[in-house]
């Protein structure tokens, strides 16, 4: 008879956490700058009916694929980041933020292209405005060659490669085809994990695992994902169109559905938890699962660690990260759900 549930002892899962330290992950994707300008707003502008914000503070954080890198570092992993920037101040700032975290990187600097930057203007506790500076057009042929040269140079030293697609021009059909060709031709044959962006869905062919959220799963499969049966059917449609080896659909408060293959689906629920801010939970999932796979842990163990780590970051404000100590403590305090077979 088929197993209908799986139980992992908290001690067993916690025992895997130290193995994450020192593991390497190659990370290719859309690194962004998150800029926060903070101040007060006490008058209306004489020029137009808008508040005037007096800025007192300014803070910069790595976002997008950069947040995946932060999550990898926080768990003790060693990411190497390959990304695209412009040539101005934004690129310098990104460089120094990566430096501060001790993250190795290979930049493709493109003259005339904007370094993706999202600026939030905050007065008191109120966000007043967001200003986006970005170029989302696909990068040109020369830049793509350079990007893939960087990837090729680092591929053999890695067992796991993340594609963190925020739709800012790195990922294209040509990029995915050439990336999987590089993987096939390598001797390391790193596992490719993709955090997808809906418009690019059809290009993620023949990768190891995709980690879409419920909405991306629905849009990627062009099917609804309300019920358990619908989630399974949508996942199967993704297997049929993309020929991935595994699929991890994240379901927000419902945890995750792990497709070991088209016919074997496990449900990993979340444990009760106070939720403050779900921003960046998806980044935590792919970072933790990738690092755990790089450490040689099983897929289910890796996804359970990822689920637990994501459950911790949603309890914090902003794009939070998790340390091995915090993850271990949460696991031992009972954040280990029973995994139920869905198919
Ligand atoms: N409300 C919640 N309660 C508990 N865990 C949650 C909640 N929301 C998210 N999580 C955890 O985070 C994981 C990823 O969440 P979600 O499916 O919302 O990803 P996402 O939409 O890609 O997130 P984001 O785009 O904000 O980074 C879930 O699988 C779960 O483990
Ligand atoms: Mg996401």
CSV table of C-alpha atoms and ligand atoms in Angstrom, one decimal:
chain,number,residue,atom,x,y,z
A,1,UNK,CA,0.0,0.0,0.0
A,2,UNK,CA,1.1,3.5,-0.7
A,3,UNK,CA,2.2,5.7,2.2
A,4,UNK,CA,-0.5,8.2,3.0
A,5,UNK,CA,1.5,10.5,5.2
A,6,UNK,CA,5.1,11.2,6.2
A,7,UNK,CA,6.3,12.2,9.6
A,8,UNK,CA,9.8,13.6,10.3
A,9,UNK,CA,10.9,14.0,13.8
A,10,UNK,CA,11.8,17.6,14.8
A,11,UNK,CA,15.2,16.4,16.0
A,12,UNK,CA,15.8,14.8,12.6
A,13,UNK,CA,14.9,18.0,10.7
A,14,UNK,CA,16.8,20.2,13.1
A,15,UNK,CA,19.8,18.0,12.6
A,16,UNK,CA,19.9,18.9,8.9
A,17,UNK,CA,20.3,22.7,9.5
A,18,UNK,CA,24.1,22.7,10.3
A,19,UNK,CA,24.6,21.0,6.9
A,20,UNK,CA,23.5,24.2,5.1
A,21,UNK,CA,26.6,26.2,6.2
A,22,UNK,CA,29.3,26.6,3.6
A,23,UNK,CA,27.2,25.2,0.7
A,24,UNK,CA,27.5,27.0,-2.6
A,25,UNK,CA,24.6,28.2,-4.9
A,26,UNK,CA,24.9,29.9,-8.2
A,27,UNK,CA,22.2,32.6,-8.5
A,28,UNK,CA,21.2,34.2,-11.8
A,29,UNK,CA,18.5,36.7,-11.9
A,30,UNK,CA,17.1,40.2,-11.5
A,31,UNK,CA,18.8,41.8,-8.5
A,32,UNK,CA,17.1,45.1,-7.5
A,33,UNK,CA,17.7,47.9,-5.1
A,34,UNK,CA,15.0,48.8,-2.6
A,35,UNK,CA,15.4,52.4,-1.5
A,36,UNK,CA,13.5,53.8,1.5
A,37,UNK,CA,13.3,57.5,2.0
A,38,UNK,CA,11.8,58.4,5.4
A,39,UNK,CA,10.6,61.7,6.8
A,40,UNK,CA,7.5,63.6,7.7
A,41,UNK,CA,4.7,65.3,5.7
A,42,UNK,CA,3.3,68.4,7.4
A,43,UNK,CA,2.3,70.6,4.6
A,44,UNK,CA,0.7,70.7,1.2
A,45,UNK,CA,2.9,71.9,-1.7
A,46,UNK,CA,2.1,75.4,-3.0
A,47,UNK,CA,2.9,74.0,-6.5
A,48,UNK,CA,0.3,71.2,-6.7
A,49,UNK,CA,-2.2,69.6,-4.3
A,50,UNK,CA,0.3,67.1,-3.0
A,51,UNK,CA,2.0,66.6,0.4
A,52,UNK,CA,5.6,67.8,0.8
A,53,UNK,CA,7.8,65.1,2.3
A,54,UNK,CA,10.8,66.3,4.2
A,55,UNK,CA,13.3,63.4,4.0
A,56,UNK,CA,15.5,62.7,7.1
A,57,UNK,CA,16.6,59.2,6.4
A,58,UNK,CA,17.7,57.1,3.5
A,59,UNK,CA,18.2,53.3,3.5
A,60,UNK,CA,19.1,50.7,0.8
A,61,UNK,CA,18.4,47.0,0.8
A,62,UNK,CA,19.0,44.3,-1.8
A,63,UNK,CA,15.7,43.2,-3.4
A,64,UNK,CA,14.4,40.8,-6.0
A,65,UNK,CA,17.1,38.1,-6.6
A,66,UNK,CA,19.2,40.1,-4.1
A,67,UNK,CA,16.8,39.1,-1.4
A,68,UNK,CA,17.4,35.4,-2.4
A,69,UNK,CA,21.1,36.1,-2.0
A,70,UNK,CA,20.5,37.6,1.5
A,71,UNK,CA,18.5,34.6,2.5
A,72,UNK,CA,21.3,32.2,1.3
A,73,UNK,CA,23.9,34.2,3.3
A,74,UNK,CA,21.8,34.4,6.4
A,75,UNK,CA,21.6,30.5,6.5
A,76,UNK,CA,25.3,30.3,6.1
A,77,UNK,CA,25.3,29.5,2.4
A,78,UNK,CA,27.7,30.9,-0.2
A,79,UNK,CA,26.0,32.5,-3.2
A,80,UNK,CA,27.6,33.7,-6.3
A,81,UNK,CA,25.4,36.2,-8.0
A,82,UNK,CA,25.2,36.8,-11.8
A,83,UNK,CA,23.1,39.8,-12.7
A,84,UNK,CA,22.7,42.8,-15.0
A,85,UNK,CA,23.1,46.4,-13.9
A,86,UNK,CA,23.4,49.9,-15.5
A,87,UNK,CA,26.7,51.8,-15.2
A,88,UNK,CA,25.6,54.6,-12.9
A,89,UNK,CA,25.2,55.2,-9.1
A,90,UNK,CA,22.6,52.4,-8.7
A,91,UNK,CA,25.2,49.8,-9.9
A,92,UNK,CA,27.8,51.2,-7.4
A,93,UNK,CA,25.3,51.0,-4.6
A,94,UNK,CA,24.4,47.5,-5.5
A,95,UNK,CA,28.0,46.6,-5.6
A,96,UNK,CA,28.7,48.0,-2.2
A,97,UNK,CA,25.6,46.3,-0.7
A,98,UNK,CA,26.7,43.0,-2.0
A,99,UNK,CA,30.2,43.7,-0.7
A,100,UNK,CA,28.8,44.4,2.7
A,101,UNK,CA,27.1,41.0,2.8
A,102,UNK,CA,30.3,39.4,1.5
A,103,UNK,CA,28.5,38.2,-1.6
A,104,UNK,CA,30.6,37.3,-4.7
A,105,UNK,CA,29.2,38.5,-8.0
A,106,UNK,CA,29.6,38.9,-11.7
A,107,UNK,CA,27.9,42.0,-13.1
A,108,UNK,CA,27.0,42.6,-16.7
A,109,UNK,CA,27.1,46.4,-16.8
A,110,UNK,CA,25.1,47.8,-19.6
A,111,UNK,CA,25.6,51.4,-20.6
A,112,UNK,CA,22.4,53.3,-20.9
A,113,UNK,CA,20.4,50.7,-19.0
A,114,UNK,CA,18.8,51.5,-15.6
A,115,UNK,CA,19.8,49.5,-12.5
A,116,UNK,CA,16.4,48.3,-11.2
A,117,UNK,CA,15.5,50.5,-8.2
A,118,UNK,CA,12.2,50.7,-6.3
A,119,UNK,CA,12.1,53.8,-4.1
A,120,UNK,CA,9.5,54.1,-1.3
A,121,UNK,CA,8.8,57.5,0.2
A,122,UNK,CA,7.5,57.1,3.7
A,123,UNK,CA,6.2,59.8,6.0
A,124,UNK,CA,5.7,58.6,9.5
A,125,UNK,CA,4.2,55.2,9.1
A,126,UNK,CA,2.5,56.0,5.8
A,127,UNK,CA,3.9,55.1,2.5
A,128,UNK,CA,3.3,58.1,0.2
A,129,UNK,CA,4.7,57.0,-3.1
A,130,UNK,CA,6.7,54.4,-4.9
A,131,UNK,CA,9.0,55.4,-7.7
A,132,UNK,CA,10.2,52.6,-10.0
A,133,UNK,CA,13.3,53.0,-12.1
A,134,UNK,CA,13.8,50.0,-14.3
A,135,UNK,CA,14.3,48.7,-17.9
A,136,UNK,CA,12.3,45.6,-18.4
A,137,UNK,CA,13.2,45.0,-22.1
A,138,UNK,CA,15.2,41.9,-22.8
A,139,UNK,CA,18.9,42.5,-22.6
A,140,UNK,CA,20.7,42.6,-26.0
A,141,UNK,CA,22.7,39.8,-27.6
A,142,UNK,CA,26.1,41.0,-26.4
A,143,UNK,CA,24.9,41.3,-22.8
A,144,UNK,CA,23.3,37.8,-23.0
A,145,UNK,CA,26.6,36.4,-24.3
A,146,UNK,CA,28.5,38.0,-21.4
A,147,UNK,CA,25.9,36.9,-18.8
A,148,UNK,CA,26.1,33.3,-20.0
A,149,UNK,CA,30.0,33.5,-20.1
A,150,UNK,CA,29.8,34.3,-16.4
A,151,UNK,CA,27.4,31.4,-15.8
A,152,UNK,CA,29.6,29.0,-17.8
A,153,UNK,CA,32.7,30.0,-15.8
A,154,UNK,CA,31.0,29.2,-12.5
A,155,UNK,CA,28.8,26.3,-13.4
A,156,UNK,CA,31.2,23.5,-12.7
A,157,UNK,CA,31.8,24.6,-9.1
A,158,UNK,CA,28.1,24.4,-8.2
A,159,UNK,CA,25.6,21.6,-7.7
A,160,UNK,CA,22.6,24.0,-7.6
A,161,UNK,CA,21.7,27.0,-9.7
A,162,UNK,CA,18.8,29.3,-9.0
A,163,UNK,CA,17.0,31.4,-11.6
A,164,UNK,CA,15.3,34.2,-9.7
A,165,UNK,CA,13.1,35.8,-12.4
A,166,UNK,CA,11.5,39.1,-11.5
A,167,UNK,CA,10.8,39.9,-15.2
A,168,UNK,CA,13.5,42.6,-15.5
A,169,UNK,CA,15.1,41.4,-18.7
A,170,UNK,CA,17.5,38.7,-17.7
A,171,UNK,CA,15.3,35.7,-18.5
A,172,UNK,CA,14.2,35.2,-22.1
A,173,UNK,CA,13.6,32.1,-24.3
A,174,UNK,CA,17.2,32.3,-25.6
A,175,UNK,CA,18.5,32.6,-22.0
A,176,UNK,CA,16.7,29.5,-20.8
A,177,UNK,CA,17.6,27.5,-23.9
A,178,UNK,CA,21.3,28.3,-23.6
A,179,UNK,CA,21.3,27.9,-19.8
A,180,UNK,CA,19.9,24.3,-20.0
A,181,UNK,CA,22.3,23.6,-22.9
A,182,UNK,CA,25.2,24.7,-20.7
A,183,UNK,CA,23.9,22.5,-17.9
A,184,UNK,CA,23.6,19.5,-20.2
A,185,UNK,CA,27.1,20.0,-21.5
A,186,UNK,CA,28.6,20.4,-18.0
A,187,UNK,CA,30.0,17.6,-15.9
A,188,UNK,CA,28.6,19.1,-12.7
A,189,UNK,CA,25.1,19.1,-14.1
A,190,UNK,CA,23.7,21.5,-11.4
A,191,UNK,CA,20.1,21.3,-10.5
A,192,UNK,CA,18.3,24.3,-11.9
A,193,UNK,CA,15.5,25.8,-9.7
A,194,UNK,CA,13.4,28.6,-11.0
A,195,UNK,CA,11.3,31.1,-9.2
A,196,UNK,CA,9.0,32.0,-12.1
A,197,UNK,CA,7.4,35.1,-13.5
A,198,UNK,CA,4.1,34.5,-15.2
A,199,UNK,CA,4.8,36.0,-18.7
A,200,UNK,CA,7.9,34.0,-19.0
A,201,UNK,CA,6.4,30.7,-17.9
A,202,UNK,CA,6.5,28.8,-21.2
A,203,UNK,CA,10.3,29.2,-21.4
A,204,UNK,CA,11.3,27.3,-18.2
A,205,UNK,CA,11.6,24.0,-20.0
A,206,UNK,CA,13.5,21.0,-18.7
A,207,UNK,CA,14.6,22.5,-15.4
A,208,UNK,CA,14.8,20.5,-12.2
A,209,UNK,CA,12.1,22.4,-10.2
A,210,UNK,CA,9.9,25.4,-10.4
A,211,UNK,CA,8.7,27.2,-7.3
A,212,UNK,CA,5.6,29.2,-8.4
A,213,UNK,CA,3.1,30.5,-5.9
A,214,UNK,CA,-0.6,29.7,-6.3
A,215,UNK,CA,-1.3,32.6,-8.7
A,216,UNK,CA,1.7,31.8,-10.9
A,217,UNK,CA,0.7,28.2,-10.9
A,218,UNK,CA,-2.8,29.1,-12.0
A,219,UNK,CA,-1.6,31.5,-14.7
A,220,UNK,CA,1.2,29.2,-15.9
A,221,UNK,CA,-1.2,26.3,-16.3
A,222,UNK,CA,-4.2,28.5,-17.4
A,223,UNK,CA,-6.3,26.6,-14.8
A,224,UNK,CA,-7.9,27.5,-11.5
A,225,UNK,CA,-6.1,26.5,-8.2
A,226,UNK,CA,-8.8,26.7,-5.5
A,227,UNK,CA,-9.3,23.1,-4.5
A,228,UNK,CA,-6.8,20.4,-3.9
A,229,UNK,CA,-8.0,18.6,-7.1
A,230,UNK,CA,-7.5,21.9,-9.1
A,231,UNK,CA,-4.0,22.4,-7.7
A,232,UNK,CA,-3.0,18.8,-8.7
A,233,UNK,CA,-4.5,19.3,-12.1
A,234,UNK,CA,-2.7,22.6,-12.7
A,235,UNK,CA,0.6,21.1,-11.5
A,236,UNK,CA,0.2,18.2,-13.9
A,237,UNK,CA,-0.5,20.6,-16.8
A,238,UNK,CA,2.8,22.3,-15.9
A,239,UNK,CA,4.6,19.0,-16.0
A,240,UNK,CA,3.1,18.3,-19.4
A,241,UNK,CA,4.1,21.6,-20.9
A,242,UNK,CA,7.5,22.3,-19.3
A,243,UNK,CA,8.8,18.7,-18.6
A,244,UNK,CA,10.3,19.8,-15.3
A,245,UNK,CA,11.4,17.0,-12.9
A,246,UNK,CA,9.7,18.4,-9.8
A,247,UNK,CA,7.3,21.2,-8.9
A,248,UNK,CA,6.9,23.1,-5.7
A,249,UNK,CA,3.7,25.2,-5.6
A,250,UNK,CA,3.6,27.5,-2.6
A,251,UNK,CA,0.2,28.1,-1.3
A,252,UNK,CA,0.6,31.0,1.2
A,253,UNK,CA,-1.2,30.2,4.4
A,254,UNK,CA,-1.9,26.7,3.1
A,255,UNK,CA,1.8,25.8,2.9
A,256,UNK,CA,3.0,24.0,-0.2
A,257,UNK,CA,2.2,21.2,-2.6
A,258,UNK,CA,5.3,19.2,-3.6
A,259,UNK,CA,5.1,17.3,-6.8
A,260,UNK,CA,7.8,14.6,-6.7
A,261,UNK,CA,6.6,13.8,-10.2
A,262,UNK,CA,3.3,14.0,-12.1
A,263,UNK,CA,1.7,11.2,-10.0
A,264,UNK,CA,3.1,11.8,-6.6
A,265,UNK,CA,2.0,14.9,-4.7
A,266,UNK,CA,2.6,15.8,-1.0
A,267,UNK,CA,1.0,18.6,0.9
A,268,UNK,CA,3.2,20.4,3.5
A,269,UNK,CA,0.9,22.5,5.7
A,270,UNK,CA,2.1,25.5,7.6
A,271,UNK,CA,2.1,25.5,11.4
A,272,UNK,CA,-0.1,28.1,13.2
A,273,UNK,CA,1.8,31.4,13.2
A,274,UNK,CA,1.1,35.1,13.6
A,275,UNK,CA,1.6,36.7,10.2
A,276,UNK,CA,2.9,40.2,9.8
A,277,UNK,CA,4.3,40.5,6.3
A,278,UNK,CA,4.5,37.9,3.6
A,279,UNK,CA,6.9,39.9,1.5
A,280,UNK,CA,9.8,37.8,0.4
A,281,UNK,CA,8.5,34.5,1.6
A,282,UNK,CA,9.0,33.1,-1.9
A,283,UNK,CA,12.6,34.2,-1.9
A,284,UNK,CA,13.1,32.4,1.4
A,285,UNK,CA,11.5,29.2,0.0
A,286,UNK,CA,13.8,28.9,-3.0
A,287,UNK,CA,16.9,29.9,-1.1
A,288,UNK,CA,16.4,27.4,1.7
A,289,UNK,CA,15.3,24.5,-0.5
A,290,UNK,CA,18.3,25.1,-2.9
A,291,UNK,CA,20.8,25.3,-0.1
A,292,UNK,CA,19.4,22.1,1.5
A,293,UNK,CA,19.6,20.3,-1.9
A,294,UNK,CA,23.2,21.5,-2.2
A,295,UNK,CA,23.8,19.9,1.2
A,296,UNK,CA,22.6,16.6,-0.2
A,297,UNK,CA,19.3,16.4,1.8
A,298,UNK,CA,16.3,14.8,0.2
A,299,UNK,CA,13.7,16.8,-1.7
A,300,UNK,CA,11.0,16.4,1.0
A,301,UNK,CA,13.4,17.4,3.8
A,302,UNK,CA,14.6,20.4,1.8
A,303,UNK,CA,11.0,21.6,1.2
A,304,UNK,CA,10.1,21.1,4.8
A,305,UNK,CA,13.0,23.2,5.9
A,306,UNK,CA,12.0,25.8,3.3
A,307,UNK,CA,8.4,25.8,4.6
A,308,UNK,CA,9.6,26.3,8.1
A,309,UNK,CA,12.0,29.1,7.2
A,310,UNK,CA,9.2,30.9,5.2
A,311,UNK,CA,6.8,30.4,8.1
A,312,UNK,CA,9.3,32.3,10.3
A,313,UNK,CA,9.9,35.2,7.9
A,314,UNK,CA,6.2,35.9,7.5
A,315,UNK,CA,6.2,36.6,11.2
A,316,UNK,CA,8.5,39.6,10.7
A,317,UNK,CA,8.0,42.9,9.0
A,318,UNK,CA,9.8,43.5,5.7
A,319,UNK,CA,11.8,41.0,3.7
A,320,UNK,CA,13.2,39.2,6.6
A,321,UNK,CA,15.8,36.4,6.6
A,322,UNK,CA,16.4,33.4,8.9
A,323,UNK,CA,19.6,32.3,10.7
A,324,UNK,CA,20.4,28.6,11.4
A,325,UNK,CA,19.9,29.2,15.2
A,326,UNK,CA,16.4,30.7,14.7
A,327,UNK,CA,15.4,27.9,12.2
A,328,UNK,CA,16.6,25.2,14.6
A,329,UNK,CA,14.8,26.7,17.5
A,330,UNK,CA,11.5,27.0,15.6
A,331,UNK,CA,11.8,23.4,14.4
A,332,UNK,CA,12.5,22.0,17.9
A,333,UNK,CA,9.5,24.1,19.2
A,334,UNK,CA,7.2,22.1,17.0
A,335,UNK,CA,7.1,23.8,13.6
A,336,UNK,CA,7.1,20.4,11.9
A,337,UNK,CA,3.8,19.5,10.2
A,338,UNK,CA,2.6,16.1,9.2
A,339,UNK,CA,2.9,15.7,5.4
A,340,UNK,CA,-0.1,14.3,3.8
A,341,UNK,CA,-0.2,12.5,0.4
A,342,UNK,CA,-2.5,14.4,-2.1
A,343,UNK,CA,-1.9,12.0,-4.9
B,1,LIG,N1,0.0,33.5,6.0
B,1,LIG,C1,0.9,32.6,6.1
B,1,LIG,N2,1.1,31.7,7.1
B,1,LIG,C2,2.1,30.8,7.2
B,1,LIG,N3,3.0,30.6,6.3
B,1,LIG,C3,2.9,31.4,5.2
B,1,LIG,C4,1.9,32.4,5.0
B,1,LIG,N4,2.1,33.0,3.8
B,1,LIG,C5,3.2,32.4,3.3
B,1,LIG,N5,3.7,31.5,4.1
B,1,LIG,C6,4.9,30.6,3.9
B,1,LIG,O1,5.6,31.2,2.8
B,1,LIG,C7,5.6,30.3,1.7
B,1,LIG,C8,5.6,31.1,0.4
B,1,LIG,O2,4.4,31.9,0.4
B,1,LIG,P1,3.6,32.4,-0.9
B,1,LIG,O3,3.0,31.2,-1.5
B,1,LIG,O4,2.8,33.5,-0.5
B,1,LIG,O5,4.8,32.8,-1.9
B,1,LIG,P2,5.0,34.1,-2.8
B,1,LIG,O6,3.7,34.6,-3.2
B,1,LIG,O7,6.0,33.8,-3.8
B,1,LIG,O8,5.7,35.1,-1.8
B,1,LIG,P3,6.4,36.5,-2.2
B,1,LIG,O9,6.1,36.8,-3.6
B,1,LIG,O10,5.7,37.5,-1.2
B,1,LIG,O11,7.8,36.3,-1.9
B,1,LIG,C9,4.4,29.4,1.9
B,1,LIG,O12,4.6,28.2,1.2
B,1,LIG,C10,4.4,29.2,3.4
B,1,LIG,O13,5.4,28.3,3.8
B,2,LIG,MG1,7.2,34.7,-5.4
